């Protein structure tokens, strides 16, 4: 049983895989200083709903773009599951080349998406991840990571619009009613600008990438991927589990570290 932890800027996703299927996937808001004990109270209760206990977990892998959260997540694995987690980094065995100037600068979530996307769908391809930032990551036919594009995330753009313009309200993100781009009131005009603006951004950047690398598949992941798939036919696949599957595959390629300190009080859930 593998505990998989994907810690992003907005949420932390915990999942358990039993070597055949996912037994549970749960998310909590990212708070970098949330302690290991706080995580444990929440996570152990959710594990019990699936008939699982900490003793069932035999390994763990963590991927995070929030360094400040790593200490507490690693402590969670050590103190509550008695395992030393594998930490995703560019220096591990990915099974492909990272063709950028400085591999250590690449967010591990982007490498994980590329790993899972190529494994599941083949290349060449571009993965679009609708997260705190909207990222475009290019993988070639052999699976090598070739770089990508980083744009502001949708939620960041909406919040910036509200904060910078005194008379513009904070709005929820959604598809405008109908296909008209012209809003008849402030909220519908803002919603149209956000939705169709990002559809245009997606299609425009993908077209420019295709001019450089040729024909390719386009995958979407992240919480808002299903919403934007309603506004464009550019996606070949929408896969919400891409990053988690990347972590699972990475753990399968690399030896899991051994816990060096025995803690006999960790045998009970």
Short mmCIF file of C-alpha atoms in Angstrom, two decimals:
data_model
loop_
_atom_site.label_atom_id
_atom_site.label_comp_id
_atom_site.label_asym_id
_atom_site.label_seq_id
_atom_site.Cartn_x
_atom_site.Cartn_y
_atom_site.Cartn_z
CA UNK A 1 0.00 0.00 0.00
CA UNK A 2 1.50 3.31 -1.13
CA UNK A 3 0.66 6.69 0.41
CA UNK A 4 0.88 9.40 -2.27
CA UNK A 5 1.02 13.08 -1.30
CA UNK A 6 0.74 15.88 -3.87
CA UNK A 7 1.27 19.21 -2.11
CA UNK A 8 0.52 22.18 -4.33
CA UNK A 9 0.14 25.89 -3.70
CA UNK A 10 -3.64 25.64 -3.22
CA UNK A 11 -4.38 22.10 -1.98
CA UNK A 12 -2.67 19.03 -0.58
CA UNK A 13 -3.98 15.79 -2.09
CA UNK A 14 -3.51 12.50 -0.23
CA UNK A 15 -4.19 9.18 -1.92
CA UNK A 16 -3.61 5.49 -1.23
CA UNK A 17 -2.85 2.95 -3.96
CA UNK A 18 -2.85 -0.81 -3.34
CA UNK A 19 -0.75 -1.74 -6.43
CA UNK A 20 -3.94 -2.34 -8.43
CA UNK A 21 -6.24 0.61 -7.84
CA UNK A 22 -6.70 3.82 -5.88
CA UNK A 23 -8.37 3.09 -2.53
CA UNK A 24 -9.06 6.72 -1.69
CA UNK A 25 -8.24 10.27 -2.74
CA UNK A 26 -8.69 13.21 -0.35
CA UNK A 27 -7.72 16.88 -0.43
CA UNK A 28 -7.22 19.61 2.12
CA UNK A 29 -6.37 23.30 1.78
CA UNK A 30 -2.65 24.04 1.71
CA UNK A 31 -1.42 25.70 4.88
CA UNK A 32 2.35 25.48 4.95
CA UNK A 33 2.54 25.47 8.75
CA UNK A 34 -0.17 22.84 9.31
CA UNK A 35 1.46 20.33 11.67
CA UNK A 36 1.88 16.61 11.14
CA UNK A 37 -0.53 15.94 14.01
CA UNK A 38 -3.22 18.09 12.38
CA UNK A 39 -2.79 16.19 9.13
CA UNK A 40 -2.93 12.89 11.01
CA UNK A 41 -6.20 13.60 12.84
CA UNK A 42 -7.87 14.38 9.51
CA UNK A 43 -6.22 11.70 7.36
CA UNK A 44 -6.51 8.77 9.74
CA UNK A 45 -10.25 9.35 10.07
CA UNK A 46 -10.59 9.24 6.27
CA UNK A 47 -8.49 6.08 6.04
CA UNK A 48 -10.82 4.37 8.48
CA UNK A 49 -13.77 5.08 6.19
CA UNK A 50 -12.04 2.82 3.64
CA UNK A 51 -11.19 0.13 6.18
CA UNK A 52 -7.50 1.12 6.23
CA UNK A 53 -5.03 1.84 9.03
CA UNK A 54 -1.53 3.36 9.13
CA UNK A 55 -0.07 -0.15 9.44
CA UNK A 56 -1.37 -0.95 5.93
CA UNK A 57 0.90 1.69 4.40
CA UNK A 58 4.29 0.27 3.45
CA UNK A 59 5.73 3.22 1.51
CA UNK A 60 5.13 6.87 0.74
CA UNK A 61 6.04 9.42 -1.91
CA UNK A 62 5.76 13.20 -1.69
CA UNK A 63 5.73 15.73 -4.50
CA UNK A 64 5.56 19.38 -3.47
CA UNK A 65 6.19 22.84 -4.86
CA UNK A 66 5.86 24.35 -1.35
CA UNK A 67 9.17 23.75 0.47
CA UNK A 68 7.81 25.11 3.77
CA UNK A 69 5.25 22.29 3.92
CA UNK A 70 7.76 19.49 3.42
CA UNK A 71 8.93 19.18 7.03
CA UNK A 72 5.43 18.53 8.39
CA UNK A 73 4.49 16.13 5.58
CA UNK A 74 7.68 14.15 6.03
CA UNK A 75 7.09 14.04 9.80
CA UNK A 76 3.56 12.78 9.16
CA UNK A 77 4.94 9.84 7.20
CA UNK A 78 7.60 9.05 9.79
CA UNK A 79 5.62 9.42 13.00
CA UNK A 80 2.19 8.19 11.95
CA UNK A 81 2.95 5.66 9.20
CA UNK A 82 6.47 4.50 10.15
CA UNK A 83 7.80 5.01 6.62
CA UNK A 84 10.45 7.29 5.16
CA UNK A 85 8.91 9.05 2.14
CA UNK A 86 10.52 9.27 -1.28
CA UNK A 87 10.78 12.96 -2.20
CA UNK A 88 10.17 13.77 -5.86
CA UNK A 89 13.01 15.80 -7.37
CA UNK A 90 14.70 16.25 -10.72
CA UNK A 91 17.64 14.16 -9.47
CA UNK A 92 15.69 10.91 -9.28
CA UNK A 93 15.41 8.33 -12.06
CA UNK A 94 12.55 9.56 -14.24
CA UNK A 95 13.23 7.32 -17.19
CA UNK A 96 13.57 10.32 -19.51
CA UNK A 97 15.82 13.32 -20.15
CA UNK A 98 14.97 16.76 -18.73
CA UNK A 99 15.97 19.05 -21.59
CA UNK A 100 15.99 22.43 -19.85
CA UNK A 101 18.74 24.78 -18.69
CA UNK A 102 18.35 23.92 -15.00
CA UNK A 103 16.28 20.81 -14.20
CA UNK A 104 16.14 21.70 -10.50
CA UNK A 105 14.10 24.82 -11.35
CA UNK A 106 11.26 22.81 -12.88
CA UNK A 107 8.33 22.25 -10.53
CA UNK A 108 8.13 18.54 -9.79
CA UNK A 109 4.39 18.60 -10.52
CA UNK A 110 5.23 19.43 -14.14
CA UNK A 111 7.68 16.54 -14.42
CA UNK A 112 5.16 14.21 -12.78
CA UNK A 113 2.47 15.24 -15.25
CA UNK A 114 4.85 14.58 -18.12
CA UNK A 115 5.82 11.17 -16.75
CA UNK A 116 2.21 10.00 -16.33
CA UNK A 117 1.01 11.55 -19.58
CA UNK A 118 3.65 9.84 -21.70
CA UNK A 119 3.17 6.53 -19.87
CA UNK A 120 -0.61 6.57 -20.37
CA UNK A 121 -1.01 8.29 -23.75
CA UNK A 122 2.34 8.33 -25.56
CA UNK A 123 4.01 11.34 -27.14
CA UNK A 124 4.60 13.88 -28.40
CA UNK A 125 2.19 15.82 -26.23
CA UNK A 126 1.53 18.94 -24.22
CA UNK A 127 0.01 18.81 -20.73
CA UNK A 128 -2.01 21.83 -19.62
CA UNK A 129 -2.42 21.99 -15.84
CA UNK A 130 -5.05 24.38 -14.48
CA UNK A 131 -3.56 25.04 -11.07
CA UNK A 132 -2.46 28.12 -9.16
CA UNK A 133 -0.60 28.85 -12.39
CA UNK A 134 -1.72 27.57 -15.77
CA UNK A 135 1.20 25.58 -17.12
CA UNK A 136 1.92 24.03 -20.52
CA UNK A 137 4.51 21.25 -20.51
CA UNK A 138 5.91 19.68 -23.68
CA UNK A 139 7.00 16.03 -23.87
CA UNK A 140 8.55 14.59 -27.01
CA UNK A 141 7.96 11.20 -28.64
CA UNK A 142 10.60 9.52 -26.47
CA UNK A 143 9.12 10.96 -23.28
CA UNK A 144 11.76 13.62 -22.66
CA UNK A 145 10.65 16.80 -20.93
CA UNK A 146 11.30 19.71 -23.30
CA UNK A 147 10.15 22.73 -21.27
CA UNK A 148 6.97 24.70 -21.39
CA UNK A 149 4.99 27.84 -20.67
CA UNK A 150 3.76 29.36 -17.39
CA UNK A 151 0.76 31.72 -17.38
CA UNK A 152 -1.18 33.23 -14.46
CA UNK A 153 -3.77 30.89 -13.01
CA UNK A 154 -7.45 31.62 -13.56
CA UNK A 155 -8.23 32.20 -9.88
CA UNK A 156 -5.28 34.57 -9.55
CA UNK A 157 -6.48 36.57 -12.54
CA UNK A 158 -10.03 36.84 -11.22
CA UNK A 159 -8.82 37.94 -7.79
CA UNK A 160 -6.42 40.51 -9.28
CA UNK A 161 -9.23 41.96 -11.40
CA UNK A 162 -11.44 42.37 -8.34
CA UNK A 163 -8.71 43.91 -6.18
CA UNK A 164 -7.36 46.31 -8.78
CA UNK A 165 -10.69 47.68 -10.05
CA UNK A 166 -12.80 49.26 -7.32
CA UNK A 167 -16.17 48.70 -9.01
CA UNK A 168 -15.62 45.15 -10.24
CA UNK A 169 -17.01 42.44 -7.92
CA UNK A 170 -15.42 39.15 -7.03
CA UNK A 171 -16.99 36.50 -9.29
CA UNK A 172 -17.07 32.74 -9.43
CA UNK A 173 -15.50 31.02 -12.42
CA UNK A 174 -17.96 29.45 -14.80
CA UNK A 175 -18.94 29.19 -18.42
CA UNK A 176 -21.08 32.09 -19.66
CA UNK A 177 -24.66 31.24 -20.56
CA UNK A 178 -24.79 30.46 -24.28
CA UNK A 179 -21.90 31.02 -26.67
CA UNK A 180 -22.07 34.80 -26.89
CA UNK A 181 -18.92 36.64 -25.88
CA UNK A 182 -20.85 39.86 -25.22
CA UNK A 183 -21.96 40.30 -21.61
CA UNK A 184 -25.10 42.33 -20.87
CA UNK A 185 -24.08 43.22 -17.32
CA UNK A 186 -20.86 43.56 -15.34
CA UNK A 187 -20.80 40.02 -13.96
CA UNK A 188 -21.58 38.35 -17.29
CA UNK A 189 -19.01 40.56 -19.04
CA UNK A 190 -16.35 39.57 -16.48
CA UNK A 191 -17.27 35.88 -16.69
CA UNK A 192 -17.07 36.03 -20.47
CA UNK A 193 -13.69 37.72 -20.35
CA UNK A 194 -12.26 35.15 -17.95
CA UNK A 195 -13.71 32.07 -19.67
CA UNK A 196 -13.30 32.97 -23.34
CA UNK A 197 -10.07 34.81 -22.58
CA UNK A 198 -8.52 31.65 -21.18
CA UNK A 199 -9.93 29.54 -24.01
CA UNK A 200 -8.15 31.94 -26.38
CA UNK A 201 -4.96 31.73 -24.32
CA UNK A 202 -5.06 27.92 -24.38
CA UNK A 203 -5.70 27.63 -28.09
CA UNK A 204 -3.18 30.35 -28.96
CA UNK A 205 -0.31 28.89 -26.95
CA UNK A 206 -1.00 25.35 -28.17
CA UNK A 207 -0.96 26.61 -31.76
CA UNK A 208 2.41 28.29 -31.20
CA UNK A 209 3.84 25.14 -29.60
CA UNK A 210 2.64 23.07 -32.56
CA UNK A 211 4.44 25.42 -34.94
CA UNK A 212 7.67 24.55 -33.10
CA UNK A 213 7.26 20.81 -32.48
CA UNK A 214 4.65 19.66 -35.00
CA UNK A 215 1.51 17.55 -34.41
CA UNK A 216 0.94 16.43 -30.83
CA UNK A 217 -1.69 15.34 -28.35
CA UNK A 218 -3.03 17.83 -25.81
CA UNK A 219 -3.95 16.73 -22.29
CA UNK A 220 -5.66 18.75 -19.58
CA UNK A 221 -5.48 18.25 -15.82
CA UNK A 222 -6.30 20.26 -12.71
CA UNK A 223 -9.58 21.20 -11.10
CA UNK A 224 -10.80 23.52 -13.84
CA UNK A 225 -9.88 21.26 -16.76
CA UNK A 226 -13.42 19.83 -17.17
CA UNK A 227 -14.88 23.35 -17.25
CA UNK A 228 -12.58 24.58 -20.01
CA UNK A 229 -13.01 21.38 -21.99
CA UNK A 230 -16.58 22.63 -22.56
CA UNK A 231 -15.26 25.67 -24.42
CA UNK A 232 -12.70 24.13 -26.75
CA UNK A 233 -12.15 20.94 -28.72
CA UNK A 234 -8.37 21.18 -28.39
CA UNK A 235 -8.03 18.58 -25.61
CA UNK A 236 -7.53 14.95 -26.58
CA UNK A 237 -7.88 13.80 -22.97
CA UNK A 238 -8.86 15.26 -19.59
CA UNK A 239 -7.18 13.38 -16.73
CA UNK A 240 -7.67 14.58 -13.16
CA UNK A 241 -5.38 11.86 -11.74
CA UNK A 242 -2.31 12.74 -13.79
CA UNK A 243 -0.08 14.10 -11.00
CA UNK A 244 -1.00 11.34 -8.56
CA UNK A 245 -0.27 8.69 -11.18
CA UNK A 246 3.04 10.41 -11.89
CA UNK A 247 3.99 10.08 -8.22
CA UNK A 248 2.95 6.42 -8.22
CA UNK A 249 5.04 5.73 -11.33
CA UNK A 250 8.03 7.61 -9.92
CA UNK A 251 7.87 5.55 -6.72
CA UNK A 252 7.87 2.42 -8.86
CA UNK A 253 11.06 3.51 -10.65
CA UNK A 254 13.07 4.44 -7.57
CA UNK A 255 13.89 2.53 -4.38
CA UNK A 256 11.86 3.73 -1.44
CA UNK A 257 14.09 4.97 1.40
CA UNK A 258 14.23 3.07 4.68
CA UNK A 259 13.14 4.58 7.97
CA UNK A 260 16.25 4.60 10.17
CA UNK A 261 14.55 5.18 13.54
CA UNK A 262 12.12 2.57 14.85
CA UNK A 263 8.98 3.88 16.48
CA UNK A 264 7.06 1.04 18.11
CA UNK A 265 4.03 3.23 18.94
CA UNK A 266 3.06 3.49 15.29
CA UNK A 267 1.57 0.04 14.90
CA UNK A 268 -1.98 1.02 15.74
CA UNK A 269 -4.39 3.14 13.69
#
